[in-house]
XYZ file of N, CA, C and O in Angstrom:
652
model
N -23.490 -34.661 121.337
C -22.495 -34.333 120.339
C -23.019 -33.271 119.373
O -22.316 -32.341 119.039
N -24.273 -33.454 118.912
C -24.879 -32.511 117.993
C -25.039 -31.157 118.680
O -24.795 -30.104 118.079
N -25.436 -31.172 119.966
C -25.578 -29.919 120.716
C -24.233 -29.207 120.816
O -24.162 -27.991 120.714
N -23.167 -29.951 121.011
C -21.836 -29.359 121.124
C -21.432 -28.715 119.803
O -20.852 -27.618 119.782
N -21.741 -29.352 118.684
C -21.414 -28.791 117.372
C -22.194 -27.507 117.151
O -21.652 -26.494 116.701
N -23.502 -27.554 117.490
C -24.329 -26.350 117.337
C -23.826 -25.225 118.242
O -23.815 -24.056 117.851
N -23.408 -25.567 119.434
C -22.888 -24.564 120.366
C -21.595 -23.943 119.815
O -21.430 -22.714 119.841
N -20.703 -24.777 119.300
C -19.464 -24.265 118.713
C -19.754 -23.393 117.492
O -19.132 -22.348 117.299
N -20.704 -23.814 116.673
C -21.082 -23.032 115.497
C -21.655 -21.680 115.901
O -21.315 -20.648 115.326
N -22.508 -21.679 116.914
C -23.104 -20.427 117.404
C -22.030 -19.501 117.966
O -22.046 -18.282 117.733
N -21.083 -20.067 118.707
C -19.987 -19.262 119.251
C -19.116 -18.685 118.145
O -18.679 -17.539 118.213
N -18.873 -19.482 117.114
C -18.052 -19.005 115.994
C -18.732 -17.857 115.279
O -18.099 -16.842 114.958
N -20.040 -17.991 115.041
C -20.780 -16.927 114.372
C -20.803 -15.680 115.241
O -20.579 -14.558 114.772
N -21.052 -15.844 116.522
C -21.076 -14.697 117.438
C -19.703 -14.056 117.511
O -19.578 -12.830 117.542
N -18.659 -14.882 117.522
C -17.302 -14.345 117.563
C -16.971 -13.547 116.321
O -16.333 -12.503 116.397
N -17.440 -14.010 115.152
C -17.181 -13.286 113.912
C -17.865 -11.940 113.911
O -17.294 -10.946 113.504
N -19.111 -11.912 114.386
C -19.807 -10.621 114.397
C -19.235 -9.711 115.462
O -19.205 -8.498 115.293
N -18.743 -10.262 116.549
C -18.180 -9.425 117.605
C -16.840 -8.830 117.192
O -16.486 -7.734 117.620
N -16.093 -9.545 116.379
C -14.782 -9.032 115.978
C -14.810 -8.401 114.604
O -13.779 -8.098 114.038
N -15.987 -8.189 114.054
C -16.114 -7.611 112.722
C -15.825 -6.134 112.710
O -14.888 -5.657 113.330
N -16.653 -5.386 112.021
C -16.416 -3.969 111.802
C -16.425 -3.163 113.082
O -15.753 -2.155 113.171
N -17.185 -3.592 114.086
C -17.271 -2.783 115.289
C -15.909 -2.639 115.968
O -15.606 -1.607 116.525
N -15.065 -3.685 115.919
C -13.731 -3.590 116.493
C -12.765 -2.942 115.491
O -11.938 -2.133 115.850
N -12.913 -3.274 114.217
C -11.995 -2.785 113.190
C -12.160 -1.286 112.944
O -11.196 -0.582 112.785
N -13.381 -0.810 112.947
C -13.667 0.586 112.607
C -12.948 1.571 113.529
O -12.285 2.469 113.038
N -13.049 1.436 114.852
C -12.335 2.396 115.708
C -10.821 2.365 115.497
O -10.176 3.407 115.513
N -10.260 1.177 115.281
C -8.815 1.092 115.040
C -8.458 1.805 113.747
O -7.450 2.507 113.662
N -9.292 1.630 112.729
C -9.058 2.295 111.452
C -9.159 3.801 111.611
O -8.330 4.546 111.095
N -10.171 4.239 112.335
C -10.341 5.683 112.562
C -9.158 6.259 113.334
O -8.683 7.351 113.016
N -8.678 5.523 114.331
C -7.513 5.998 115.099
C -6.282 6.092 114.202
O -5.529 7.064 114.264
N -6.091 5.088 113.354
C -4.946 5.109 112.441
C -5.051 6.265 111.459
O -4.065 6.931 111.152
N -6.263 6.503 110.971
C -6.469 7.608 110.031
C -6.203 8.947 110.704
O -5.553 9.819 110.136
N -6.686 9.105 111.922
C -6.441 10.352 112.659
C -4.944 10.541 112.934
O -4.431 11.647 112.821
N -4.252 9.456 113.273
C -2.811 9.533 113.508
C -2.084 9.923 112.219
O -1.155 10.741 112.240
N -2.516 9.366 111.097
C -1.903 9.703 109.807
C -2.156 11.167 109.456
O -1.249 11.867 108.993
N -3.379 11.637 109.678
C -3.702 13.043 109.398
C -2.874 13.981 110.278
O -2.378 14.998 109.801
N -2.722 13.631 111.548
C -1.917 14.443 112.466
C -0.463 14.478 112.005
O 0.152 15.544 111.961
N 0.084 13.328 111.655
C 1.467 13.274 111.179
C 1.622 14.113 109.910
O 2.607 14.848 109.764
N 0.656 14.041 109.025
C 0.707 14.824 107.783
C 0.702 16.320 108.092
O 1.515 17.070 107.564
N -0.231 16.742 108.954
C -0.312 18.169 109.312
C 0.960 18.661 109.998
O 1.334 19.817 109.856
N 1.621 17.792 110.747
C 2.854 18.172 111.438
C 4.080 18.062 110.544
O 5.184 18.360 110.971
N 3.880 17.625 109.313
C 4.984 17.550 108.363
C 5.773 16.261 108.404
O 6.788 16.133 107.718
N 5.326 15.286 109.195
C 6.012 13.997 109.246
C 5.446 13.113 108.137
O 4.624 12.223 108.367
N 5.872 13.393 106.916
C 5.325 12.701 105.754
C 5.674 11.217 105.745
O 4.884 10.391 105.279
N 6.841 10.882 106.261
C 7.263 9.482 106.291
C 6.325 8.659 107.174
O 5.855 7.585 106.771
N 6.041 9.147 108.371
C 5.139 8.444 109.280
C 3.728 8.390 108.698
O 3.084 7.341 108.703
N 3.258 9.524 108.198
C 1.912 9.573 107.624
C 1.790 8.574 106.479
O 0.800 7.829 106.390
N 2.776 8.534 105.615
C 2.739 7.617 104.478
C 2.718 6.169 104.939
O 1.958 5.347 104.419
N 3.531 5.843 105.920
C 3.553 4.477 106.444
C 2.204 4.057 107.010
O 1.713 2.954 106.732
N 1.598 4.930 107.794
C 0.284 4.629 108.369
C -0.779 4.470 107.283
O -1.609 3.558 107.326
N -0.749 5.362 106.310
C -1.737 5.309 105.228
C -1.565 4.067 104.358
O -2.556 3.447 103.955
N -0.335 3.706 104.086
C -0.095 2.497 103.286
C -0.617 1.252 104.005
O -1.155 0.343 103.377
N -0.466 1.224 105.324
C -1.012 0.103 106.096
C -2.533 0.081 106.020
O -3.132 -0.978 105.887
N -3.149 1.259 106.099
C -4.609 1.321 106.021
C -5.133 0.820 104.686
O -6.064 0.018 104.642
N -4.551 1.300 103.598
C -5.065 0.886 102.286
C -4.670 -0.552 101.971
O -5.401 -1.243 101.280
N -3.540 -1.007 102.498
C -3.112 -2.393 102.284
C -4.056 -3.364 102.981
O -4.354 -4.435 102.464
N -4.538 -2.981 104.147
C -5.408 -3.857 104.923
C -6.845 -3.851 104.424
O -7.734 -4.342 105.097
N -7.068 -3.267 103.263
C -8.398 -3.328 102.679
C -9.248 -2.098 102.917
O -10.356 -2.016 102.420
N -8.765 -1.160 103.709
C -9.550 0.060 103.893
C -9.211 0.992 102.737
O -8.382 1.881 102.854
N -9.839 0.765 101.620
C -9.563 1.539 100.411
C -10.360 2.828 100.377
O -10.956 3.178 99.373
N -10.400 3.501 101.492
C -11.189 4.727 101.554
C -10.521 5.843 100.766
O -9.303 5.901 100.631
N -11.337 6.705 100.261
C -10.841 7.838 99.477
C -9.862 8.709 100.268
O -8.827 9.091 99.722
N -10.132 9.044 101.534
C -9.189 9.930 102.236
C -7.769 9.374 102.312
O -6.806 10.117 102.159
N -7.631 8.064 102.497
C -6.290 7.476 102.555
C -5.551 7.662 101.249
O -4.384 8.067 101.228
N -6.234 7.382 100.150
C -5.603 7.538 98.839
C -5.341 9.008 98.529
O -4.326 9.343 97.922
N -6.247 9.881 98.945
C -6.042 11.321 98.707
C -4.797 11.808 99.433
O -3.974 12.517 98.852
N -4.660 11.436 100.703
C -3.471 11.842 101.452
C -2.195 11.254 100.844
O -1.163 11.924 100.792
N -2.257 10.006 100.384
C -1.082 9.419 99.735
C -0.713 10.209 98.482
O 0.467 10.400 98.181
N -1.712 10.686 97.759
C -1.449 11.546 96.603
C -0.768 12.839 97.007
O 0.205 13.265 96.378
N -1.260 13.455 98.084
C -0.665 14.708 98.555
C 0.797 14.504 98.957
O 1.666 15.322 98.646
N 1.048 13.418 99.659
C 2.416 13.143 100.125
C 3.350 12.927 98.935
O 4.444 13.500 98.875
N 2.920 12.125 97.982
C 3.762 11.875 96.808
C 3.997 13.153 96.019
O 5.105 13.393 95.528
N 2.975 13.981 95.897
C 3.104 15.261 95.189
C 4.150 16.129 95.881
O 5.057 16.667 95.235
N 4.051 16.239 97.190
C 5.001 17.076 97.935
C 6.426 16.561 97.838
O 7.375 17.314 97.990
N 6.583 15.270 97.586
C 7.915 14.675 97.479
C 8.361 14.518 96.018
O 9.323 13.818 95.744
N 7.644 15.175 95.115
C 7.981 15.187 93.688
C 7.957 13.798 93.066
O 8.646 13.539 92.087
N 7.139 12.916 93.605
C 6.925 11.595 93.014
C 5.586 11.672 92.265
O 4.559 11.211 92.738
N 5.639 12.309 91.112
C 4.424 12.700 90.418
C 3.601 11.543 89.883
O 2.371 11.585 89.926
N 4.225 10.519 89.372
C 3.455 9.393 88.838
C 2.739 8.653 89.963
O 1.594 8.226 89.806
N 3.406 8.511 91.112
C 2.758 7.910 92.279
C 1.591 8.774 92.736
O 0.535 8.257 93.110
N 1.797 10.076 92.751
C 0.736 10.996 93.178
C -0.467 10.870 92.258
O -1.612 10.782 92.725
N -0.221 10.850 90.976
C -1.312 10.742 90.009
C -2.084 9.439 90.208
O -3.322 9.426 90.219
N -1.367 8.343 90.403
C -2.020 7.045 90.614
C -2.861 7.066 91.898
O -3.986 6.545 91.919
N -2.333 7.666 92.960
C -3.084 7.742 94.221
C -4.323 8.618 94.067
O -5.402 8.274 94.559
N -4.185 9.747 93.378
C -5.345 10.614 93.148
C -6.413 9.887 92.327
O -7.610 10.029 92.588
N -5.987 9.107 91.360
C -6.952 8.362 90.554
C -7.680 7.324 91.402
O -8.885 7.122 91.254
N -6.967 6.681 92.311
C -7.620 5.730 93.245
C -8.598 6.472 94.142
O -9.698 5.994 94.416
N -8.214 7.646 94.580
C -9.080 8.475 95.414
C -10.387 8.778 94.682
O -11.471 8.675 95.259
N -10.285 9.117 93.419
C -11.469 9.467 92.623
C -12.361 8.271 92.322
O -13.549 8.442 92.046
N -11.806 7.064 92.386
C -12.626 5.869 92.171
C -13.739 5.766 93.205
O -14.789 5.208 92.950
N -13.494 6.308 94.384
C -14.453 6.212 95.466
C -15.471 7.354 95.449
O -16.584 7.189 95.904
N -15.031 8.511 94.949
C -15.941 9.650 94.855
C -15.368 10.656 93.869
O -14.438 11.381 94.193
N -15.942 10.704 92.684
C -15.419 11.596 91.650
C -15.750 13.055 91.899
O -15.111 13.928 91.331
N -16.726 13.336 92.736
C -17.148 14.706 92.969
C -16.224 15.393 93.976
O -16.666 15.894 94.997
N -14.930 15.432 93.670
C -13.945 16.069 94.534
C -13.131 17.061 93.706
O -12.051 16.727 93.233
N -13.650 18.252 93.514
C -12.943 19.216 92.663
C -11.513 19.491 93.121
O -10.646 19.763 92.299
N -11.258 19.396 94.431
C -9.899 19.642 94.906
C -8.917 18.603 94.383
O -7.767 18.919 94.085
N -9.352 17.369 94.211
C -8.462 16.334 93.683
C -8.243 16.553 92.189
O -7.122 16.416 91.687
N -9.280 16.925 91.466
C -9.124 17.247 90.042
C -8.155 18.421 89.889
O -7.282 18.411 89.016
N -8.285 19.417 90.763
C -7.368 20.568 90.727
C -5.932 20.124 91.026
O -4.985 20.560 90.371
N -5.773 19.239 92.012
C -4.432 18.764 92.359
C -3.796 17.986 91.215
O -2.595 18.092 90.975
N -4.603 17.223 90.505
C -4.068 16.483 89.359
C -3.624 17.447 88.262
O -2.579 17.246 87.629
N -4.383 18.504 88.046
C -3.988 19.518 87.056
C -2.730 20.246 87.524
O -1.816 20.490 86.730
N -2.669 20.583 88.810
C -1.482 21.256 89.357
C -0.251 20.371 89.219
O 0.852 20.857 88.941
N -0.443 19.082 89.386
C 0.656 18.130 89.226
C 1.211 18.190 87.803
O 2.428 18.261 87.601
N 0.323 18.220 86.818
C 0.776 18.291 85.423
C 1.435 19.644 85.130
O 2.428 19.698 84.393
N 0.908 20.719 85.714
C 1.548 22.031 85.557
C 2.951 22.021 86.162
O 3.891 22.581 85.596
N 3.079 21.392 87.324
C 4.391 21.313 87.985
C 5.367 20.540 87.114
O 6.523 20.938 86.960
N 4.914 19.442 86.530
C 5.802 18.665 85.652
C 6.252 19.499 84.456
O 7.434 19.486 84.101
N 5.324 20.220 83.844
C 5.668 21.059 82.690
C 6.649 22.156 83.096
O 7.619 22.434 82.376
N 6.429 22.756 84.240
C 7.315 23.815 84.719
C 8.718 23.286 84.964
O 9.709 23.907 84.556
N 8.809 22.149 85.618
C 10.126 21.571 85.892
C 10.849 21.203 84.597
O 12.072 21.367 84.498
N 10.111 20.719 83.619
C 10.733 20.406 82.325
C 11.291 21.677 81.675
O 12.428 21.691 81.186
N 10.495 22.733 81.676
C 10.962 23.983 81.078
C 12.143 24.565 81.848
O 13.081 25.093 81.241
N 12.103 24.488 83.171
C 13.243 24.980 83.964
C 14.515 24.221 83.608
O 15.577 24.818 83.452
N 14.395 22.916 83.484
C 15.572 22.117 83.104
C 16.069 22.509 81.721
O 17.272 22.563 81.473
N 15.151 22.795 80.836
C 15.515 23.140 79.465
C 16.151 24.499 79.296
O 16.825 24.754 78.290
N 15.985 25.397 80.273
C 16.574 26.735 80.135
C 18.092 26.675 80.026
O 18.698 27.542 79.405
N 18.688 25.659 80.595
C 20.143 25.520 80.519
C 20.616 25.295 79.086
O 21.783 25.518 78.778
N 19.731 24.878 78.208
C 20.114 24.541 76.851
C 19.665 25.573 75.819
O 19.843 25.354 74.616
N 19.109 26.683 76.297
C 18.738 27.745 75.358
C 20.001 28.404 74.821
O 20.967 28.619 75.558
N 19.979 28.723 73.555
C 21.132 29.382 72.933
C 21.309 30.770 73.548
O 20.347 31.479 73.818
N 22.539 31.122 73.802
C 22.851 32.432 74.392
C 23.888 33.144 73.527
O 24.435 32.583 72.590
N 24.143 34.390 73.885
C 25.150 35.169 73.156
C 24.626 35.640 71.821
O 23.483 36.043 71.689
N 25.472 35.586 70.818
C 25.103 36.005 69.452
C 24.184 34.952 68.851
O 24.629 33.891 68.434
N 22.885 35.239 68.847
C 21.920 34.292 68.288
C 21.061 35.004 67.251
O 20.940 36.226 67.250
N 20.478 34.215 66.395
C 19.631 34.770 65.324
C 18.376 35.404 65.919
O 18.008 35.149 67.067
N 17.726 36.198 65.106
C 16.476 36.835 65.515
C 15.431 35.778 65.849
O 14.685 35.910 66.819
N 15.413 34.733 65.063
C 14.455 33.653 65.316
C 14.744 32.964 66.645
O 13.833 32.649 67.397
N 16.009 32.745 66.970
C 16.372 32.122 68.240
C 16.016 33.043 69.404
O 15.543 32.585 70.437
N 16.223 34.346 69.230
C 15.844 35.304 70.277
C 14.339 35.243 70.531
O 13.900 35.264 71.682
N 13.562 35.185 69.458
C 12.106 35.096 69.589
C 11.722 33.799 70.308
O 10.883 33.795 71.208
N 12.355 32.694 69.919
C 12.093 31.413 70.580
C 12.397 31.502 72.075
O 11.607 31.070 72.912
N 13.556 32.084 72.422
C 13.940 32.224 73.831
C 12.910 33.041 74.609
O 12.552 32.687 75.734
N 12.449 34.155 74.003
C 11.435 34.989 74.667
C 10.145 34.196 74.903
O 9.562 34.254 75.993
N 9.696 33.475 73.888
C 8.456 32.689 74.008
C 8.617 31.571 75.049
O 7.698 31.270 75.799
N 9.788 30.981 75.076
C 10.085 29.922 76.040
C 9.951 30.470 77.459
O 9.271 29.884 78.309
N 10.602 31.618 77.700
C 10.546 32.230 79.028
C 9.140 32.725 79.369
O 8.708 32.636 80.524
N 8.437 33.212 78.373
C 7.072 33.674 78.595
C 6.187 32.497 79.041
O 5.403 32.627 79.992
N 6.314 31.353 78.381
C 5.553 30.164 78.768
C 5.916 29.736 80.185
O 5.035 29.447 81.003
N 7.199 29.732 80.484
C 7.651 29.361 81.818
C 7.080 30.312 82.875
O 6.581 29.871 83.915
N 7.118 31.601 82.604
C 6.567 32.574 83.551
C 5.075 32.364 83.757
O 4.581 32.429 84.881
N 4.337 32.111 82.690
C 2.893 31.905 82.804
C 2.578 30.646 83.620
O 1.649 30.649 84.431
N 3.353 29.603 83.425
C 3.152 28.398 84.228
C 3.422 28.676 85.700
O 2.693 28.197 86.573
N 4.429 29.456 85.966
C 4.743 29.785 87.354
C 3.666 30.682 87.960
O 3.326 30.535 89.129
N 3.120 31.587 87.172
C 2.023 32.424 87.657
C 0.824 31.542 88.005
O 0.188 31.730 89.040
N 0.525 30.575 87.144
C -0.579 29.657 87.418
C -0.379 28.912 88.730
O -1.329 28.599 89.428
N 0.860 28.647 89.058
C 1.175 27.933 90.300
C 1.419 28.882 91.464
O 1.767 28.449 92.548
N 1.262 30.168 91.206
C 1.468 31.209 92.209
C 2.894 31.206 92.763
O 3.128 31.416 93.936
N 3.845 30.946 91.865
C 5.260 30.994 92.228
C 5.756 32.400 91.936
O 5.375 33.014 90.945
N 6.599 32.910 92.785
C 7.154 34.247 92.597
C 8.025 34.266 91.345
O 9.081 33.642 91.298
N 7.590 34.976 90.312
C 8.317 34.988 89.048
C 9.627 35.756 89.131
O 10.417 35.708 88.195
N 9.910 36.431 90.253
C 11.218 37.074 90.388
C 12.317 36.018 90.456
O 13.474 36.317 90.200
N 11.951 34.786 90.774
C 12.936 33.700 90.756
C 13.521 33.507 89.367
O 14.650 33.065 89.212
N 12.732 33.863 88.356
C 13.210 33.713 86.987
C 14.231 34.754 86.597
O 14.890 34.613 85.574
N 14.382 35.782 87.376
C 15.292 36.859 87.026
C 16.722 36.567 87.464
O 17.613 37.364 87.254
N 16.946 35.408 88.066
C 18.307 34.999 88.427
C 19.097 34.749 87.169
O 18.537 34.416 86.124
N 20.418 34.872 87.226
C 21.232 34.596 86.041
C 20.932 33.200 85.501
O 20.821 32.236 86.235
N 20.755 33.157 84.185
C 20.478 31.886 83.537
C 18.992 31.599 83.411
O 18.594 30.696 82.719
N 18.164 32.368 84.136
C 16.727 32.137 84.086
C 15.964 33.367 83.628
O 14.759 33.302 83.470
N 16.622 34.484 83.438
C 15.919 35.711 83.094
C 15.454 35.735 81.654
O 16.040 35.118 80.779
N 14.369 36.460 81.421
C 13.860 36.607 80.061
C 14.794 37.505 79.281
O 15.364 38.445 79.818
N 14.934 37.208 78.000
C 15.845 38.000 77.175
C 15.103 39.052 76.425
O 13.978 39.000 76.169
């Protein structure tokens, strides 16, 4: 009876080590490669689903969180992107590209706010002070777009042009 218990215990321990990381790692790597391929091909929905499964299952690797940040950023879900980038940095802060992406995210938010606000700028017969404000507003918007390497000729459309 004691031998049988020891045999079962030995089998259980051997089974745990056999099904540990050695089996999990290749599956994780395959899932990560599939997610990266989907991302590169523009299938953000599939990539996001695969990545969410990876990080949910405990593989809190930086690349998964970084890609989730990229996907959220591209889909204009900025708060989600910021949270994912911050998780990415928890694993390795020495990633200047992620710091740059977080700054670009904040620039994008500021630009979108200013673009939305252009609809409310006073037009027509306005005071000298209002004209100066409008010019400064558009100048700030143009500079933000230059920082993002957006073609500033887009601002010359009616309703968006500098006065």
